[in-house]
Coordinates of C-alpha atoms and ligand atoms in Angstrom, one line a residue:
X11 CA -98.5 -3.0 13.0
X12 CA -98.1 -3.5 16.5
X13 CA -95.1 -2.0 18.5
X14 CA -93.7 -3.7 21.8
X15 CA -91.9 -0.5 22.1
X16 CA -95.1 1.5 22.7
X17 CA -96.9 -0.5 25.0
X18 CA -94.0 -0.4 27.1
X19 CA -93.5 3.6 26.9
X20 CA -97.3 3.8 27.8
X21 CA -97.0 1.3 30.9
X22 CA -96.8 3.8 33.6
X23 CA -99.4 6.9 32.0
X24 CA -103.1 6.4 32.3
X25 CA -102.9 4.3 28.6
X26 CA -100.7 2.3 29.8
X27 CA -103.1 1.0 32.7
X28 CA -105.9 -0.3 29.8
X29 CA -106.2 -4.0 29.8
X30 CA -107.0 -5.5 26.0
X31 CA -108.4 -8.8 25.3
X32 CA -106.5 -11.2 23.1
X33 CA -108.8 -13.6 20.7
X34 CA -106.2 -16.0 19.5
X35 CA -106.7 -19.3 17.6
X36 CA -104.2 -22.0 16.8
X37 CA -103.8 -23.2 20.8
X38 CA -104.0 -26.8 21.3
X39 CA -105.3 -27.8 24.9
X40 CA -102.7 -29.3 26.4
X41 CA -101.1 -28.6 30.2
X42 CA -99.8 -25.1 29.7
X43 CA -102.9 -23.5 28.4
X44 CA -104.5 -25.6 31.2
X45 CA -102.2 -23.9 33.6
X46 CA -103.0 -20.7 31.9
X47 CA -106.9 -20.8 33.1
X48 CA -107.4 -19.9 29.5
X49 CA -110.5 -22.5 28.4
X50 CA -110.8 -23.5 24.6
X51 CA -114.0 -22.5 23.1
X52 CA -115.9 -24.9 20.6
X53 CA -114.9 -22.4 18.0
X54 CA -111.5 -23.1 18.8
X55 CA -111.1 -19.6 19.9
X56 CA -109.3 -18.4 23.5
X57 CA -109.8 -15.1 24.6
X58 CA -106.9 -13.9 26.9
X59 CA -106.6 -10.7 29.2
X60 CA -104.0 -9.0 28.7
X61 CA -102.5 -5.6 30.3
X62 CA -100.8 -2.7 27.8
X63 CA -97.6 -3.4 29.2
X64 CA -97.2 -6.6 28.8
X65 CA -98.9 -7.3 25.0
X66 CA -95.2 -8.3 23.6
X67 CA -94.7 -10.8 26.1
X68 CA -98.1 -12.2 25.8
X69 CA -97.9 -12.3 21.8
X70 CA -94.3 -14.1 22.0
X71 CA -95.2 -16.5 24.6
X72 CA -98.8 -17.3 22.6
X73 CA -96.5 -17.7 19.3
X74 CA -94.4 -20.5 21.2
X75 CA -97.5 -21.8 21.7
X76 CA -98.6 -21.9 18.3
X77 CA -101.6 -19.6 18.7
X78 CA -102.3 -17.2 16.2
X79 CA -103.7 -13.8 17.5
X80 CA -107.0 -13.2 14.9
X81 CA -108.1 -10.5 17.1
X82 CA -107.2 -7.7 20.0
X83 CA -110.0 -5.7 21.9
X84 CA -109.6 -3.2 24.5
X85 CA -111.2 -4.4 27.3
X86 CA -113.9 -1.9 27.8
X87 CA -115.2 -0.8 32.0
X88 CA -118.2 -0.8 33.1
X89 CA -119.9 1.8 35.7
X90 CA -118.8 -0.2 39.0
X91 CA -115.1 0.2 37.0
X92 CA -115.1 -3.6 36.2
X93 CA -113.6 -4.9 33.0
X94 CA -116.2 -5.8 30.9
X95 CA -114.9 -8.5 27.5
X96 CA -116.7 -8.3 24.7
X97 CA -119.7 -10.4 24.9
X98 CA -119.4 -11.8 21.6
X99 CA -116.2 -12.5 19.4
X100 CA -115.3 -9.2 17.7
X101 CA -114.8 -10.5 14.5
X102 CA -118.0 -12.4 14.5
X103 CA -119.7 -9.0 15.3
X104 CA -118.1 -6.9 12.8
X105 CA -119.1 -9.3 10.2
X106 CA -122.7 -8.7 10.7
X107 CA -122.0 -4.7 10.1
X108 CA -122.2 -3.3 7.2
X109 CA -119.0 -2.7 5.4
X110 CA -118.2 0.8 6.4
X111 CA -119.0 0.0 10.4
X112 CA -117.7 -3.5 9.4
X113 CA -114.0 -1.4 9.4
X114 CA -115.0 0.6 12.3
X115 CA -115.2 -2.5 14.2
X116 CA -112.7 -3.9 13.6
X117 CA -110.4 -1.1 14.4
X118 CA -112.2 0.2 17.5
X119 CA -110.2 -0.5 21.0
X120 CA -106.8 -1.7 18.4
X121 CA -103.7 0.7 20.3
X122 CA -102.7 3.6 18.2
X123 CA -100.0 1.7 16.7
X124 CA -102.3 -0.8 14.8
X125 CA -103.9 1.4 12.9
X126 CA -103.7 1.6 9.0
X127 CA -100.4 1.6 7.2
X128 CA -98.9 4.9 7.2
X129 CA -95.9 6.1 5.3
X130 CA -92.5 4.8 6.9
X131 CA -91.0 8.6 8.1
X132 CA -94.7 8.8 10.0
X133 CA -94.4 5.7 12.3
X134 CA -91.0 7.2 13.6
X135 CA -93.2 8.8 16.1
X136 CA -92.9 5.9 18.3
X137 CA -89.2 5.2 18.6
X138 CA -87.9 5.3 22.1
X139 CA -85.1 7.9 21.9
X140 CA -83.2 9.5 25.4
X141 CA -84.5 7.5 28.0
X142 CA -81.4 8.1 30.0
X143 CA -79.7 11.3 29.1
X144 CA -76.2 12.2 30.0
X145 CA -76.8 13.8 33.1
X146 CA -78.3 10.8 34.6
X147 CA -76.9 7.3 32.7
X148 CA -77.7 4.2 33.6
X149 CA -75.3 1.9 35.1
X150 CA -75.6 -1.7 33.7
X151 CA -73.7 -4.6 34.0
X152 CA -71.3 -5.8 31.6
X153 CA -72.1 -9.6 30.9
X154 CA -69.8 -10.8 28.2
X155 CA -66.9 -9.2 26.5
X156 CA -65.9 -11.6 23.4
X157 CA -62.8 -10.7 20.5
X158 CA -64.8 -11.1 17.0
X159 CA -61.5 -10.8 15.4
X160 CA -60.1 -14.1 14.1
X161 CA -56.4 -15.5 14.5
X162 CA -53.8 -13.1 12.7
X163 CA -57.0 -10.5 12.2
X164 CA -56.2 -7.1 12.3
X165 CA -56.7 -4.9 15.4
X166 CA -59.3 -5.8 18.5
X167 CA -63.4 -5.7 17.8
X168 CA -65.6 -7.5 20.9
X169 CA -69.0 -8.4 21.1
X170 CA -70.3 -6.9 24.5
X171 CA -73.3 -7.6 26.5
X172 CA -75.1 -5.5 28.9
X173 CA -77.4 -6.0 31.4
X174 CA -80.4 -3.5 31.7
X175 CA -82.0 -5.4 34.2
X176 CA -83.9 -2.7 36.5
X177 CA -83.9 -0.3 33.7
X178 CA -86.3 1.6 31.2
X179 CA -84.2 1.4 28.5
X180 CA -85.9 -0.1 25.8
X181 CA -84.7 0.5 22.3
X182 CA -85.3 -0.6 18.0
X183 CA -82.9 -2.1 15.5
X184 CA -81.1 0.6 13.9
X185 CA -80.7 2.5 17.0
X186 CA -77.4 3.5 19.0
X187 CA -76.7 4.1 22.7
X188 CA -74.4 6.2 24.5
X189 CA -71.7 4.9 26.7
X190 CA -69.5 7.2 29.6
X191 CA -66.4 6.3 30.0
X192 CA -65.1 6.6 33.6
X193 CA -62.6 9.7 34.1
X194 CA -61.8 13.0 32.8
X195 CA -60.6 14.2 29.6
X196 CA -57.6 16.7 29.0
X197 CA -59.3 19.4 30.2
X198 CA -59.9 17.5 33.3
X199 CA -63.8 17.7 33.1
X200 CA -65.9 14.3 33.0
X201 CA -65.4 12.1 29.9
X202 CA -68.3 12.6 27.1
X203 CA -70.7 10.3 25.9
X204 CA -69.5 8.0 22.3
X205 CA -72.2 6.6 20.4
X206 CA -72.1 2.9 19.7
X207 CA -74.7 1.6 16.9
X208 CA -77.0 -1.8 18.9
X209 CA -76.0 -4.9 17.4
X210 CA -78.8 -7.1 19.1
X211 CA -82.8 -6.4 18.2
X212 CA -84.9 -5.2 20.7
X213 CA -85.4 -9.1 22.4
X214 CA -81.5 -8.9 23.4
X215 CA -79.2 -11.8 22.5
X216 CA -80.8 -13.7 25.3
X217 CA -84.0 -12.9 23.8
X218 CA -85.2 -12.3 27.5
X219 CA -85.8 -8.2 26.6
X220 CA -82.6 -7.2 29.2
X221 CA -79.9 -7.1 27.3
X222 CA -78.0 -4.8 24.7
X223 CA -75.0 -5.3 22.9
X224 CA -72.6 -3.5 21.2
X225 CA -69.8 -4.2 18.4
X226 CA -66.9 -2.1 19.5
X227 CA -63.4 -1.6 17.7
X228 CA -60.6 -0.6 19.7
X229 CA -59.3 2.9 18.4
X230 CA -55.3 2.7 17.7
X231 CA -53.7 4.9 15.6
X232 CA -50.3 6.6 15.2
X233 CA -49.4 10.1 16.6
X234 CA -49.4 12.3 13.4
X235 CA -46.4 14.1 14.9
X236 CA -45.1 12.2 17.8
X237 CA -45.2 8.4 15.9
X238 CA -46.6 7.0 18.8
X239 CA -49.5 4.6 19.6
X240 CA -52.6 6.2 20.4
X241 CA -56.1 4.5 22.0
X242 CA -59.2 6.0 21.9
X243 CA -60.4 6.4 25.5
X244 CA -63.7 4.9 25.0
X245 CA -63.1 2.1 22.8
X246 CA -60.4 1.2 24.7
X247 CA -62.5 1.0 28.2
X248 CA -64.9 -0.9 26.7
X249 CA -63.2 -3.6 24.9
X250 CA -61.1 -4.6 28.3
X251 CA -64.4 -3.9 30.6
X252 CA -65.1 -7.2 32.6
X253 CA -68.1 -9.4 32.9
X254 CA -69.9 -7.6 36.1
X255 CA -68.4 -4.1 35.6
X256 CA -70.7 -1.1 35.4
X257 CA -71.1 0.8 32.9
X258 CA -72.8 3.7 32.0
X259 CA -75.4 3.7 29.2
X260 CA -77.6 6.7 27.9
X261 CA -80.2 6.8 24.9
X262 CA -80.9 5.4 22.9
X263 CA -80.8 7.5 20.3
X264 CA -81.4 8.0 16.7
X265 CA -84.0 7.2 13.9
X266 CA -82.2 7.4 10.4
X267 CA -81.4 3.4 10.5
X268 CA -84.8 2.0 11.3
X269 CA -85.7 -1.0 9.7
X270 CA -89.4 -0.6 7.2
X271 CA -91.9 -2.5 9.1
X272 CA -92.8 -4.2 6.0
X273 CA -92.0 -7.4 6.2
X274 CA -92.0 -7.8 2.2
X275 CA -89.2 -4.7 1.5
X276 CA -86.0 -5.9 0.2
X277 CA -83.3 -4.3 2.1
X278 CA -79.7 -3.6 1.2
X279 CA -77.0 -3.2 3.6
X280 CA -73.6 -1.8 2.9
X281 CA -71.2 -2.5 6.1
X282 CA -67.5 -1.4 6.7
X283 CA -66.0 -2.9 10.1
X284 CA -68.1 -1.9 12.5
X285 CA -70.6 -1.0 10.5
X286 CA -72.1 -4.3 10.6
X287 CA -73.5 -3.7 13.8
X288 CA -76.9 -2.7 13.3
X289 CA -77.0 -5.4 9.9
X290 CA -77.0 -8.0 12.2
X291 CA -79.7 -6.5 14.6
X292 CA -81.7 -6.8 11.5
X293 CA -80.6 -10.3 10.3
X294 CA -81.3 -11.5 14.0
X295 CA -85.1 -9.8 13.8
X296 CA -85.7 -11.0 9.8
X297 CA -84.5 -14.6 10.8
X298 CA -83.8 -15.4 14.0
X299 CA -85.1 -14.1 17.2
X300 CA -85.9 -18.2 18.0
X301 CA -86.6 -18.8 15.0
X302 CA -89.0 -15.5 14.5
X303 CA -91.6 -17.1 17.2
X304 CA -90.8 -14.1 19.1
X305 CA -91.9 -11.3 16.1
X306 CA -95.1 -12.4 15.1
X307 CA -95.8 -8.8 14.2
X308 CA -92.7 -9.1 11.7
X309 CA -92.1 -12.4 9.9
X310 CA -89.6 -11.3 7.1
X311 CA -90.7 -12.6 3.2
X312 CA -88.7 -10.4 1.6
X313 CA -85.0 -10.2 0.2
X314 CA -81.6 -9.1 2.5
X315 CA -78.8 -8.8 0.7
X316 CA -75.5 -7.4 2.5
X317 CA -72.4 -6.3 1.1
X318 CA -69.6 -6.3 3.8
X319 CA -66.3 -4.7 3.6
X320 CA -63.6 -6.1 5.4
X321 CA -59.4 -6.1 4.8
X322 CA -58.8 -9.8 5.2
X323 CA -60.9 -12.7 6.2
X324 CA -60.5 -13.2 10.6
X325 CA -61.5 -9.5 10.2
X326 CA -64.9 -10.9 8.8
X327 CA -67.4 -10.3 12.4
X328 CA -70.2 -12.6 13.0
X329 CA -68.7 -14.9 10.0
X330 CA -70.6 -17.7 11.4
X331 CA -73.3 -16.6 12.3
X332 CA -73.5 -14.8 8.9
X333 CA -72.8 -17.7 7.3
X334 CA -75.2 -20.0 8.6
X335 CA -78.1 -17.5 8.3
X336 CA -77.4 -17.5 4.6
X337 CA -76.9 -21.2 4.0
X338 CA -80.3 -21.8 6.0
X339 CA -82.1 -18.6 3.8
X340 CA -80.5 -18.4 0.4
X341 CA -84.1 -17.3 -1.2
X342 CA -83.8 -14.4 1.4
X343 CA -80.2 -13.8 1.9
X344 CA -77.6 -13.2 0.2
X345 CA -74.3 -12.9 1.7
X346 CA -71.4 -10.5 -0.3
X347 CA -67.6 -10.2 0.8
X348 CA -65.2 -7.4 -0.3
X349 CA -62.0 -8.1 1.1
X350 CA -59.6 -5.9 0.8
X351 CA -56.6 -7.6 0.6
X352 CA -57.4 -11.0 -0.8
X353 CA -59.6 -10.0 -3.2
X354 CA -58.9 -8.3 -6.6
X355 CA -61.0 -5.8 -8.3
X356 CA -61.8 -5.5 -12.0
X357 CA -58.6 -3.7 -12.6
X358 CA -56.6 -5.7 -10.3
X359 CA -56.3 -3.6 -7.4
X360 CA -57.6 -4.0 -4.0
X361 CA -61.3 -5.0 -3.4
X362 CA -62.8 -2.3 -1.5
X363 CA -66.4 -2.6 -0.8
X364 CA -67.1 0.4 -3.9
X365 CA -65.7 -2.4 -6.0
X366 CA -67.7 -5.0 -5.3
X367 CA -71.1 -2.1 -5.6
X368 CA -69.5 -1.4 -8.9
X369 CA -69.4 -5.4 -9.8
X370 CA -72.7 -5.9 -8.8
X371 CA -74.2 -2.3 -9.5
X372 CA -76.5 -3.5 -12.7
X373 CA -78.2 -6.2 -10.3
X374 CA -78.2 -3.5 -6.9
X375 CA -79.9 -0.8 -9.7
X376 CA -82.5 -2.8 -10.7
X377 CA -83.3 -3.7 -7.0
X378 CA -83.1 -0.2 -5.7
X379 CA -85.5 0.7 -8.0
X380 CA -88.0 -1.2 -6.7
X381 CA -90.1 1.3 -4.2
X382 CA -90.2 -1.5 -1.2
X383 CA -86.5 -1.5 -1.2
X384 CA -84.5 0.4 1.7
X385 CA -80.9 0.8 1.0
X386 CA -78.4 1.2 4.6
X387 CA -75.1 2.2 4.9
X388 CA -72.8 1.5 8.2
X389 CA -69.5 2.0 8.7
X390 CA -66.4 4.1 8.1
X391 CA -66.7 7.7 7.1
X392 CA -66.3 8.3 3.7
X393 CA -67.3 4.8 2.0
X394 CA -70.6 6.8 0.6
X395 CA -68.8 8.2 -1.9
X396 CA -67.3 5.5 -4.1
X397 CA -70.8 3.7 -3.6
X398 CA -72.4 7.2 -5.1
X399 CA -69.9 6.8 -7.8
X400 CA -70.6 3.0 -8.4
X401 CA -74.2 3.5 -8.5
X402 CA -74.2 6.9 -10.5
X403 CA -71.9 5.0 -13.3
X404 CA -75.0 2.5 -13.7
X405 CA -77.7 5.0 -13.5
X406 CA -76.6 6.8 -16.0
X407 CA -77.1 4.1 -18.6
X408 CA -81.1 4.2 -18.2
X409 CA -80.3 8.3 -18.3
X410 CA -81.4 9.0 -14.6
X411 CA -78.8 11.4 -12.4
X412 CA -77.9 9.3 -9.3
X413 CA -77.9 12.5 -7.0
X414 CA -81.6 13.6 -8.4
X415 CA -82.6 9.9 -7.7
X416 CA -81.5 9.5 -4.6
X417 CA -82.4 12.4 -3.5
X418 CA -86.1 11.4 -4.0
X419 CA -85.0 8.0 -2.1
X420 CA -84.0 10.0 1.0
X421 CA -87.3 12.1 1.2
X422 CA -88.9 8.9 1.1
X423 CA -87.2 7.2 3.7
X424 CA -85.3 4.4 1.6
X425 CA -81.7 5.9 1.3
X426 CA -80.3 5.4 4.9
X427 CA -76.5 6.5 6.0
X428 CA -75.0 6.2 9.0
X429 CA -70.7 6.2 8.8
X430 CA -68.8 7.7 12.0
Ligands
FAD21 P1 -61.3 9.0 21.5 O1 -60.4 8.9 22.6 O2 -62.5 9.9 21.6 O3 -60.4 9.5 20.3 C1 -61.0 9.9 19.1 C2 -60.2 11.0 18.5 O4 -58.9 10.5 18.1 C3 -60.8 11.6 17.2 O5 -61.8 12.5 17.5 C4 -59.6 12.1 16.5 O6 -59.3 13.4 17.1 C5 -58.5 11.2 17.0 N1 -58.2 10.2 15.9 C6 -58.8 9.1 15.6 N2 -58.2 8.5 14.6 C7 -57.1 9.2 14.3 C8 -56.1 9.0 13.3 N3 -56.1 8.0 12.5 N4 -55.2 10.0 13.3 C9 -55.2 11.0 14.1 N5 -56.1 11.2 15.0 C10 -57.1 10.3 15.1 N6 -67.6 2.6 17.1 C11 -67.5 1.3 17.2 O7 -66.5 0.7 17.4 N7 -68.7 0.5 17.0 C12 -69.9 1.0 16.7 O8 -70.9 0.3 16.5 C13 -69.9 2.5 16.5 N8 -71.1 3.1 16.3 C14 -71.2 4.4 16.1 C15 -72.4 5.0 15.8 C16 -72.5 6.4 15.7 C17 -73.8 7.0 15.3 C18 -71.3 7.2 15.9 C19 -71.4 8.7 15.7 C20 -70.1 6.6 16.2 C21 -70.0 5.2 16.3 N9 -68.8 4.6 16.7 C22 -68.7 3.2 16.8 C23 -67.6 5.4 17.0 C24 -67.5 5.7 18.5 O9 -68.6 6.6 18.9 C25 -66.2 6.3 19.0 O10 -66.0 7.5 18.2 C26 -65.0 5.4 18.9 O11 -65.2 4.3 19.6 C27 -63.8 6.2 19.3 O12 -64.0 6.7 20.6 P2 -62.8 6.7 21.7 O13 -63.3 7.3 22.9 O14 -62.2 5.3 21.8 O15 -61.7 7.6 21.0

């Protein structure tokens, strides 16, 4: 499948000059494709030129359109160094072939990345990771700074937005970037990066490719000796930072919460707080993302289901938006609570987010079992291990060892953790 990521890694290196033709289908003739200088042939086929860095664009805007790419081509040069298209619709020419050059065709001139399905772990090789490292951050712009915690909600959590206008940075669901606060720390050198899990996809929230957001709890805790209030440095800089303050932004980083690129895998999410961060990067790519016009490489058929853990109900982030994605998708969503202290468990206690695993674990078992299901879990350190025990209890009644099992899930790439 095709990565947007890729093309625009390769834009500057001697790849990334290679032009590729589009063949796409589906356009009606009407004033923008007019515009575009792009003629409709009899066959109803267009074929566009398009540069490496700029396929994503091209795909979303021809998926507005209603065009349906059938075909992509790199645009091979001639002696003189002029582009040369292919004379003849590729598809139309690799039918002729026989079947073995038929598949040679067809894959001749595709980027690397569209090449045949390889296992999950393997296509990690193209995740943007440390594109601005500590020693040299980029300094965005902070565009919106918004409370996601309800009236008579516990602590502060806001939904920032960032500006990477001018920047590289480019980065996948699942991925985290690091943020430098201003100042020095106790030993009076310069403050050290945090990690903050992305809670937009890789269009942004304005779906315009130059934005990031975060989902950022304001640390507060008690002195262990002292009694007093304490605020985490970070945290705390970021949840009062103001719409057009800098901020400095490194990564991104990590690959252990990447989304499968199959858009049939059923994929679990277990979220604590915070946690849901990344879960709704994914939602956003599965459902939204306008609609999914703008991930024709990724239109989601499979089944989300997310379990969020949460002490009382203005604590629940994203509730709308969570909310209406499920009411508009319930073959494809399903939308769990476990809160904490409105909700009793099966013995009467508190409902912590191992409870409601434990409620649900015959239904989750039977899923996870299923080889195209990926199984996430975001949020506060230490929730693994009542889920492990929730999930053990019900493996055991088919006689399979929950730590043998999963440990066969990890190696192949559908057991994902990520708690801080
Ligand atoms: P600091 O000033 O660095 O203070 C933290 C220190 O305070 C701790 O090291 C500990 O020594 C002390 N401390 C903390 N709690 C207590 C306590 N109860 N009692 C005593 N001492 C305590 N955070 C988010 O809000 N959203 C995210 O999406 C997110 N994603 C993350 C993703 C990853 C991969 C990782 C590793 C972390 C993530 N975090 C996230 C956490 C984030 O990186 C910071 O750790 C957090 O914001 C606190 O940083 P700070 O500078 O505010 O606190």
């Amino acid at each position: 499948m095709y990565n947007s990521n890729a093309a625009d890694a390769a834009a500057n290196t001697e790849a990334g000059s290679r032009v590729f033709v589009y063949e796409v289908v589906g356009l009606r003739q009407n004033e923008t494709t007019d515009q575009m200088g792009y003629p409709i042939r009899q066959s109803g086929s267009v074929y566009m030129r398009v540069p490496y860095n700029r396929m994503n664009q091209e795909m979303r805007r021809i998926a507005r359109m209603g065009g349906k790419i059938v075909n992509i081509q790199l645009l091979t040069v001639d002696g003189n160094g002029n582009g040369k298209a292919p004379a003849v619709a590729p598809k139309q020419e690799a039918a002729k072939a026989a079947p073995q050059e038929q598949k040679k065709a067809e894959n001749k001139g595709k980027p690397m990345t569209q090449a045949q399905p390889k296992p999950e772990k393997a296509k990690h090789a193209d995740v943007p990771v440390n594109i601005y490292r500590p020693n040299a951050p980029f300094i965005g712009k902070c565009l919106s700074n918004e409370e996601l915690v309800g009236e008579g909600g516990i602590g502060t959590v806001r939904h920032l937005i960032f500006d990477l206008s001018g920047s590289d940075l480019r980065y996948l669901e699942g991925q985290s970037i690091g943020i430098i606060p201003p100042g020095t720390d106790k030993k009076g050198k310069p403050e050290k990066i945090r990690l903050y899990s992305i809670a937009s996809t890789r269009h942004g929230d304005k779906m315009d490719d130059k934005t990031v957001s975060l989902c950022v709890r304001q640390l507060e805790y008690k002195h262990p000796e002292t009694g007093e209030t304490v605020y985490g440095v970070c945290s705390t800089h970021l949840c009062h930072l103001e719409a057009g303050a800098d901020v400095k932004i490194t990564g991104p980083v990590g690959k252990e919460m990447l989304l499968p690129e199959d858009p049939n895998a059923n994929i679990i999410m277990l979220a604590t707080g915070t946690g849901i961060a990344p879960f709704r990067a994914y939602l956003w790519r599965m459902f939204k993302d306008e609609e999914k016009a703008a991930n024709p490489d990724y239109q989601f058929k499979g089944f989300a289901w997310l379990i969020f853990g949460i002490p009382q109900t203005p604590n629940i982030l994203y509730k709308q938006e969570l909310e209406e994605l499920q009411a508009k998708y319930p073959d494809n969503f399903r939308l769990t609570y476990a809160i904490s202290r409105e909700q009793k468990n099966a013995q009467g206690g508190k409902m912590y987010i191992q409870d409601r695993v434990a409620e649900q674990a015959a239904e989750l078992w039977k899923l996870i079992q299923q080889e195209n299901t990926h199984t996430y879990i975001c949020g506060l350190k230490g929730m693994e291990g009542g889920i492990d025990e929730a999930l053990a209890a019900e493996a055991a009644k088919s006689g399979i060892k929950w730590s043998d099992y999963q440990k066969e899930m990890k190696k192949a790439g559908r057991w994902h953790v990520e708690t801080y």
